[in-house]
Amino acid sequence: MSDRIYGYAGRVLRINLSTEKVKEEPLSKELIYGYLGGRGFNVRRLYHEVPKGIEPLGSRNKLMFATGPLVGIGLPLGARLNVTAKSPLTGILGDSNVGGHFAAEMKYAGFDQIIIEGASRRPVYIYIHDGDVEIVEAEGIWGLSISKAYDIIRQELGDWRIQIAIIGPAAENLVLFSGIFFNVYRPAARTGLGAVMASKMIKAIVVRGDGYVEVARPRDFERFVEELEEAIYAHEQYWPRRSMGTSRILLAANRLGFLPAKHFTEPVVDYAFKVSGERLAIEYNVKNRACFSCILPCSRFYVIKNGELAGTYGEGPEYEALAGMTVRIGNDDLDYALKAIELANDLGMDIISLSEVIAWAMELYERGLLSRKETDGLDLSWGNMEAVLRLIEMIAYREGFGDLLADGVAKAAKRLGKGLDLAFHVKGLEMIQADPRGLKGYGLGFAVASRGADHLRSEPFIELSDNPDVGRRLFGEPEATLRLGVRGKGRLVAYYENWCALVDSLEVCKNIAENMEILPPSKMVEALRIVVGINMSVDDIMKVGERIVNVERAYIVRKGIRRSDDMLPRRFLREPMPKGPSAGHTIELERMLDEYYRARGWDPETGIPTVEKLEELGLDYVIDDLMSHGIRLKKASGSRQSSPP
Amino acid sequence: MSDRIYGYAGRVLRINLSTEKVKEEPLSKELIYGYLGGRGFNVRRLYHEVPKGIEPLGSRNKLMFATGPLVGIGLPLGARLNVTAKSPLTGILGDSNVGGHFAAEMKYAGFDQIIIEGASRRPVYIYIHDGDVEIVEAEGIWGLSISKAYDIIRQELGDWRIQIAIIGPAAENLVLFSGIFFNVYRPAARTGLGAVMASKMIKAIVVRGDGYVEVARPRDFERFVEELEEAIYAHEQYWPRRSMGTSRILLAANRLGFLPAKHFTEPVVDYAFKVSGERLAIEYNVKNRACFSCILPCSRFYVIKNGELAGTYGEGPEYEALAGMTVRIGNDDLDYALKAIELANDLGMDIISLSEVIAWAMELYERGLLSRKETDGLDLSWGNMEAVLRLIEMIAYREGFGDLLADGVAKAAKRLGKGLDLAFHVKGLEMIQADPRGLKGYGLGFAVASRGADHLRSEPFIELSDNPDVGRRLFGEPEATLRLGVRGKGRLVAYYENWCALVDSLEVCKNIAENMEILPPSKMVEALRIVVGINMSVDDIMKVGERIVNVERAYIVRKGIRRSDDMLPRRFLREPMPKGPSAGHTIELERMLDEYYRARGWDPETGIPTVEKLEELGLDYVIDDLMSHGIRLKKASGSRQSSPP
């Protein structure tokens, strides 16, 4: 096999918009062995190239796109991409993962990673085709909605196979939770990367290529894909997922009692079916579409067929958007929820964060803490969707009260000087649509995630099995896999954080891979042997995940994050769940955190990785760097590792 | 509520074809309370009106169609019909249940039950519309395939809302496992009822009506339907069933190791995916269709899009037909299986029985026990589908070797004087597509079922949960719900037999109702209160089920059936399962039977119901009748009842 690199495009593209210089760099084998791809590649570089003190919306921030070795080769779940920068929303790690067709096309255009540096002085889009880079004037489409600008670029380039990453008006107005959109409807939504792209005056990045990616063992690969496809088709979750994507979670969350209804005051609602993915699938959906080379077309297109909003159409929504524009803001009208989601998408915002700023404002309004004068005349009663539609526009264009919310809930509460306890975020990133009092491993995950309150950094879905045998077997603790259990959650979350970092670096679909019987780590090892031609063990690849988690932790530790920031909003710690199957529960965060740091080999007092752990992971550059920033690293005493299943 | 009968059409239609006399009878309340509907109505009458000694294909046999109180009112799972007669295949109870749209239309035409007596001397079809009956000459369509004859009748009557029960050439040639077909593709297939219809020279029965059925409490009914619909939509099985119907069982059966491949010699095969419902759904299916008023359109239409059989289309197939024309006969070519199923349907045969006679002949042929001369030149090697297609025609038209097989496997083996041990039937009815060595409750069910080897009389699906807690809770025995368990199976099967008889009498869909959370007996009680306006308890309705099972047992006991007939073919009792997850198992039938008769309150020596049991069920007419036939009824000593969940 020698020096030939299989599975990767093999090159990194660096574009400096200030100087308009374009550079190509080879992909090093050290980077591959240490970080595998996508999220790992990006954070490794971000750690080096975006040091402490960089202004997220300044020209020295860097915006990185990277994909992984299992993408663009025809593997059913290989289509993902990570976008990374310092986050303007949180001031710490900005990172978001997205599917669709961009990642594969980027590899065909010749690159595993694209790094954008500097900033343009005028609006541009970047057109990358078969190794060539054009920086194209984009004054004419700046200000346009995502769908309009997307259409114009497609028409201008006259090539229907281009793939486009694009931002909308919200990003241009530097809404701090604006996203970057792919295939019109698929955002790299979280942590405000749209604003970073806008700060560099980039409306869009277009990729197109006729290259291809060679796999190391083509015959084995054919068999591997066939087996994987059969396993996916035969999986009991195939048809529900194909029909509903993640939107089916809404009814399940209602059944288990962890919905975020009315800003996390109602874990169950009696109108769940009306706003469910089931109803959406039966009454609204018209066709399906898959990510690149996937055989589980879980993305659905809907049309509102009747009523005053008839004719509204779009892709999705997934659970987060659906619950965000229904239960979280007290809305039981599915049509209006779809309309709001479509509007927020077209303006280019993260609907999770959007749903929190609106729900937060509504709770203040309903409690009489926010006056109609302060809202610029909007009646923010629960579920008032006319006001919500107007507010979404006001946020995207930073008009009046919308300007306050456009900075995210943490900054908005601070600026308003009210509702600080009700601002539901961790480290500045707004919480997702699950009440952690009913899903405690997720709660711990929100508290410690490297980008703030989010499930996608650990996704300990296995606690939903509520099967103590699984917990006993995998983590030596039956409670670990009970959703209302406490013991063992530290190990559970540490393990799944490593696993998620691995999945995000191979750039495979978390939703499919999380069915461990379909792509368990042993199969990932096989895939790497067949596709890349490298022999790594399960321990080796899980170690890559752990390395990435530790680099991310070091990145935010350098910025000042400590154990005291690994926190959840007061409601979840102090107010018992009011009703439903999780009634009476709060979340025992400190106990879980103690166990988590132990499992991680981090100092439980500060939450800083120990020297031993960083050495074990070969992260001497991190040790040197943290020490150069005056951060004292402890030696571990009796630290334990997370136990892998 | 007084004397008004809700939920039922309230009338019984009796047509004598010998005399061409038509009579209407009122539906008695005694019959309703005692038997509820469909299967219960039919067997109650059959017991009386078709006494011992009647020739199944003679004019004194009666053919009965009956539906139930939950049909034709808009309930999502209410669309079923039972067809009953003395069986020409088995000489005992002939009975088959079918879905589609006929049952509802029959009620709109004014009747809960139709009884056909006597025989016509020339081919006719019967046209029943809004209470009127016409006996129409049918010489022109006699001999035609089902789809052709069906089209001609529809054109002739010029009314697209008619519903048709029809037979094909196989029935006309008195193939003993010919069925009656509804909506072209849906047969009341088992026990040879097509031949009974043909013996009366009836090509088709057409129903059409503009009547309607009133429910007792319309407002409660609306709420009940809404709740039921939401429960069905929200059920995790909704999408797999909608996408695959029962065809998805094939892969599951392969996974658990109880496929009947190569005539029950291979419980697992390596080509399962190639012939799976999953592949059918992904590559062949083009649209879905539901039974009357159902919201789970589990019936699928397929088209073969490529290859030499491109253009072949049809409805289904369900698991039984799919496995019957693939694994059971050693065929791994899905296209040819679909073609064979389509042909067998159009000629009008039960594919379960058909698959057994072919597989039986193939096993003999492969073992050298059957020569090519005996098969009229057909090479009956496993999976030779050209020979199979030819053989299907030879059976339907009773040509040569086909004539032998047309009598069913039991008679064929006897006539041939070979392969008696390899003739896989119970009481003359061919076994379904599940190896009872891997599914022991089903095995017991085959042995004791009132119509012969069949799952639909008990369907103890719950043993597939393999969850001992469920068995302990419901039947006081953990093994009861382990598919390879033995203890508790008697109680399990007795309970589910009662339950199936109840479901077949309400005429609701067993596939939906078996998800107990959707229509558990408590909900059936509620439905009866709302629809019929009668207050029965769960015990009351389960007792109706038990009563029906006992009348059926008495019917076959009167014909001579005893414990020694509650038997399985030798292979399942003596030859251990050769491989796969059920390897090494045989079926411990006698132990299970002992427990079963005890649970039933039947004499374990003879398998005849005890006096106490018959008295308890109010079946004094059965006691009198059996005694008048010289059958000694024991008093029970220490008999136990089946324990309901």
XYZ file of N, CA, C and O in Angstrom, chain A residues 84-169:
344
model
N -16.528 24.122 11.342
C -15.935 24.482 12.629
C -15.346 25.886 12.566
O -14.811 26.296 11.538
N -15.471 26.607 13.669
C -14.838 27.922 13.821
C -14.965 28.278 15.297
O -15.614 27.563 16.052
N -14.361 29.351 15.691
C -14.661 29.851 17.027
C -16.067 30.429 16.978
O -16.421 31.151 16.048
N -16.890 30.102 17.987
C -18.305 30.476 17.920
C -18.568 31.897 18.398
O -18.156 32.278 19.491
N -19.298 32.678 17.595
C -19.686 34.021 18.031
C -20.816 33.980 19.064
O -21.009 34.932 19.809
N -21.546 32.866 19.109
C -22.653 32.745 20.058
C -22.130 32.465 21.456
O -22.577 33.053 22.441
N -21.155 31.559 21.554
C -20.695 31.079 22.854
C -19.308 31.574 23.218
O -18.911 31.510 24.378
N -18.542 32.016 22.217
C -17.163 32.411 22.477
C -16.231 31.235 22.663
O -15.038 31.396 22.899
N -16.775 30.034 22.607
C -15.894 28.862 22.719
C -15.888 28.095 21.388
O -15.833 28.716 20.326
N -15.999 26.778 21.482
C -15.919 25.978 20.261
C -17.192 26.102 19.429
O -18.285 25.837 19.913
N -17.024 26.485 18.170
C -18.139 26.473 17.231
C -17.973 25.274 16.321
O -16.922 25.105 15.685
N -18.990 24.430 16.255
C -18.848 23.199 15.462
C -20.227 22.652 15.169
O -21.100 22.645 16.035
N -20.424 22.220 13.940
C -21.733 21.692 13.584
C -21.569 20.661 12.485
O -20.721 20.811 11.599
N -22.380 19.640 12.540
C -22.277 18.513 11.610
C -23.521 18.470 10.747
O -24.631 18.684 11.230
N -23.333 18.178 9.446
C -24.473 18.245 8.526
C -24.382 17.133 7.473
O -23.298 16.662 7.149
N -25.536 16.715 6.977
C -25.575 15.691 5.932
C -25.856 16.287 4.570
O -25.552 17.446 4.322
N -26.423 15.507 3.681
C -26.751 16.000 2.347
C -25.757 15.497 1.319
O -25.322 14.346 1.371
N -25.386 16.379 0.395
C -24.566 15.941 -0.733
C -23.271 16.733 -0.899
O -22.475 16.453 -1.789
N -23.068 17.730 -0.046
C -21.905 18.608 -0.191
C -20.594 17.869 0.054
O -19.626 18.015 -0.689
N -20.565 17.088 1.129
C -19.307 16.459 1.558
C -18.728 15.578 0.457
O -17.523 15.626 0.166
N -19.581 14.759 -0.144
C -19.094 13.869 -1.206
C -18.552 14.687 -2.382
O -17.476 14.403 -2.918
N -19.303 15.720 -2.765
C -18.888 16.539 -3.916
C -17.573 17.259 -3.620
O -16.740 17.441 -4.517
N -17.387 17.651 -2.381
C -16.141 18.312 -1.969
C -14.952 17.379 -2.175
O -13.888 17.800 -2.636
N -15.150 16.106 -1.869
C -14.073 15.144 -2.114
C -13.847 14.956 -3.613
O -12.710 14.869 -4.077
N -14.921 14.935 -4.376
C -14.771 14.797 -5.834
C -14.089 16.025 -6.438
O -13.425 15.938 -7.466
N -14.276 17.165 -5.749
C -13.588 18.383 -6.199
C -12.126 18.358 -5.777
O -11.337 19.202 -6.209
N -11.762 17.408 -4.914
C -10.353 17.195 -4.608
C -9.917 17.402 -3.172
O -8.741 17.249 -2.851
N -10.889 17.713 -2.266
C -10.451 18.132 -0.934
C -11.198 17.431 0.208
O -12.407 17.280 0.175
N -10.412 17.058 1.224
C -11.011 16.543 2.445
C -11.372 17.671 3.396
O -12.249 17.525 4.249
N -10.657 18.753 3.267
C -10.865 19.868 4.191
C -10.672 21.189 3.444
O -9.812 21.308 2.573
N -11.516 22.151 3.795
C -11.377 23.505 3.241
C -11.272 24.469 4.416
O -12.089 24.414 5.347
N -10.260 25.310 4.367
C -10.055 26.277 5.450
C -10.182 27.674 4.865
O -9.482 28.016 3.900
N -11.092 28.441 5.423
C -11.268 29.816 4.942
C -10.677 30.764 5.982
O -11.090 30.758 7.143
N -9.734 31.593 5.515
C -9.089 32.553 6.399
C -9.391 33.967 5.917
O -9.776 34.176 4.779
N -9.119 34.938 6.798
C -9.275 36.340 6.407
C -10.726 36.693 6.167
O -11.641 35.996 6.611
N -10.945 37.789 5.437
C -12.310 38.201 5.121
C -12.304 39.012 3.845
O -11.347 39.736 3.565
N -13.366 38.873 3.095
C -13.502 39.668 1.875
C -14.050 41.042 2.255
O -14.656 41.215 3.305
N -13.831 42.019 1.392
C -14.383 43.344 1.686
C -15.735 43.544 1.011
O -16.443 44.480 1.298
N -16.028 42.678 0.053
C -17.322 42.770 -0.631
C -17.937 41.367 -0.643
O -17.220 40.374 -0.519
N -19.246 41.285 -0.800
C -19.877 39.969 -0.812
C -19.379 39.124 -1.981
O -19.301 39.613 -3.109
N -19.056 37.865 -1.678
C -18.585 36.952 -2.711
C -19.209 35.579 -2.517
O -19.783 35.289 -1.476
N -19.117 34.773 -3.570
C -19.224 33.342 -3.292
C -17.999 32.646 -3.845
O -17.334 33.171 -4.742
N -17.686 31.510 -3.271
C -16.475 30.792 -3.657
C -16.888 29.568 -4.463
O -17.744 28.803 -4.027
N -16.298 29.442 -5.624
C -16.664 28.343 -6.521
C -15.450 27.424 -6.683
O -14.450 27.818 -7.283
N -15.546 26.264 -6.127
C -14.440 25.309 -6.140
C -14.802 24.162 -7.066
O -15.783 23.455 -6.800
N -14.072 24.037 -8.170
C -14.416 22.953 -9.095
C -13.176 22.246 -9.583
O -12.271 22.846 -10.132
N -13.120 20.957 -9.310
C -11.995 20.119 -9.718
C -10.648 20.773 -9.423
O -9.799 20.871 -10.298
N -10.487 21.222 -8.182
C -9.203 21.772 -7.765
C -9.037 23.253 -8.037
O -8.161 23.898 -7.468
N -9.865 23.824 -8.896
C -9.783 25.266 -9.167
C -10.663 26.044 -8.205
O -11.711 25.563 -7.790
N -10.234 27.251 -7.898
C -11.013 28.088 -6.979
C -11.277 29.434 -7.631
O -10.358 30.096 -8.103
N -12.545 29.799 -7.687
C -12.882 31.152 -8.150
C -13.585 31.893 -7.032
O -14.464 31.330 -6.366
N -13.207 33.143 -6.863
C -13.917 33.969 -5.890
C -14.788 34.922 -6.704
O -14.296 35.763 -7.454
N -16.091 34.732 -6.578
C -17.019 35.390 -7.499
C -17.792 36.490 -6.768
O -18.269 36.287 -5.650
N -17.899 37.611 -7.390
C -18.634 38.747 -6.832
C -20.093 38.334 -6.588
O -20.684 37.649 -7.405
N -20.668 38.720 -5.422
C -22.008 38.233 -5.081
C -22.895 39.340 -4.535
O -23.830 39.083 -3.779
N -22.566 40.563 -4.913
C -23.360 41.720 -4.445
C -24.850 41.503 -4.718
O -25.700 41.804 -3.896
N -25.141 40.933 -5.888
C -26.527 40.784 -6.330
C -27.364 39.825 -5.504
O -28.586 39.944 -5.473
N -26.720 38.886 -4.873
C -27.513 37.919 -4.094
C -27.384 38.149 -2.591
O -28.062 37.498 -1.804
N -26.495 38.998 -2.177
C -26.390 39.343 -0.749
C -27.727 39.926 -0.313
O -28.307 40.749 -1.009
N -28.240 39.459 0.777
C -29.538 39.955 1.247
C -30.694 39.052 0.863
O -31.777 39.151 1.426
N -30.469 38.177 -0.098
C -31.572 37.292 -0.524
C -31.740 36.106 0.431
O -30.793 35.672 1.090
N -32.953 35.600 0.439
C -33.225 34.410 1.244
C -32.436 33.237 0.684
O -31.955 33.279 -0.462
N -32.344 32.201 1.496
C -31.556 31.042 1.091
C -32.086 30.416 -0.196
O -31.330 30.152 -1.131
N -33.388 30.193 -0.270
C -33.915 29.512 -1.458
C -33.729 30.350 -2.715
O -33.389 29.830 -3.780
N -33.895 31.662 -2.607
C -33.734 32.523 -3.797
C -32.290 32.570 -4.246
O -31.980 32.399 -5.431
N -31.384 32.827 -3.300
C -29.970 32.929 -3.663
C -29.474 31.597 -4.222
O -28.696 31.562 -5.189
N -29.945 30.516 -3.650
C -29.568 29.174 -4.095
C -29.954 28.966 -5.562
O -29.157 28.504 -6.381
N -31.186 29.335 -5.871
C -31.666 29.195 -7.250
C -30.834 30.023 -8.225
O -30.514 29.567 -9.329
N -30.521 31.231 -7.829
C -29.778 32.121 -8.735
C -28.385 31.567 -9.005
O -27.908 31.556 -10.149
N -27.730 31.080 -7.956
C -26.387 30.498 -8.165
C -26.466 29.286 -9.097
O -25.644 29.124 -10.007
N -27.470 28.451 -8.870
C -27.619 27.270 -9.727
C -27.823 27.679 -11.182
O -27.250 27.085 -12.098
N -28.635 28.710 -11.374
C -28.881 29.164 -12.746
C -27.646 29.803 -13.351
O -27.305 29.558 -14.510
N -26.947 30.604 -12.539
C -25.765 31.310 -13.021
C -24.684 30.320 -13.455
O -24.063 30.487 -14.506
N -24.493 29.264 -12.645
C -23.434 28.302 -12.979
C -23.920 27.253 -13.976
O -23.115 26.562 -14.586
N -25.218 27.159 -14.124
C -25.775 26.273 -15.147
C -25.360 24.816 -15.003
O -25.271 24.077 -15.977
N -25.074 24.404 -13.795
C -24.615 23.034 -13.574
C -25.417 22.475 -12.407
O -25.254 22.884 -11.267
N -26.294 21.544 -12.688
C -27.206 21.078 -11.646
C -26.563 20.119 -10.668
O -27.184 19.706 -9.703
N -25.288 19.807 -10.895
C -24.640 18.901 -9.950
C -23.802 19.631 -8.904
O -23.169 18.998 -8.071
N -23.771 20.960 -8.980
C -23.028 21.688 -7.945
C -23.678 21.477 -6.581
O -24.879 21.214 -6.481
N -22.879 21.569 -5.554
C -23.386 21.544 -4.184
C -23.033 22.866 -3.513
O -21.937 23.386 -3.712
N -23.968 23.386 -2.750
C -23.844 24.755 -2.256
C -24.010 24.815 -0.738
O -24.957 24.262 -0.189
N -23.085 25.493 -0.097
C -23.238 25.877 1.307
C -23.573 27.362 1.299
O -22.862 28.151 0.690
N -24.635 27.743 1.966
C -25.137 29.106 1.759
C -25.685 29.697 3.058
O -26.099 28.952 3.953
N -25.659 31.006 3.142
C -26.232 31.669 4.322
C -27.395 32.572 3.914
O -27.521 32.962 2.751
N -28.229 32.898 4.890
C -29.385 33.748 4.622
C -29.260 35.102 5.294
O -28.220 35.428 5.887
N -30.321 35.899 5.214
C -30.317 37.239 5.798
C -29.957 37.247 7.286
O -29.283 38.169 7.754
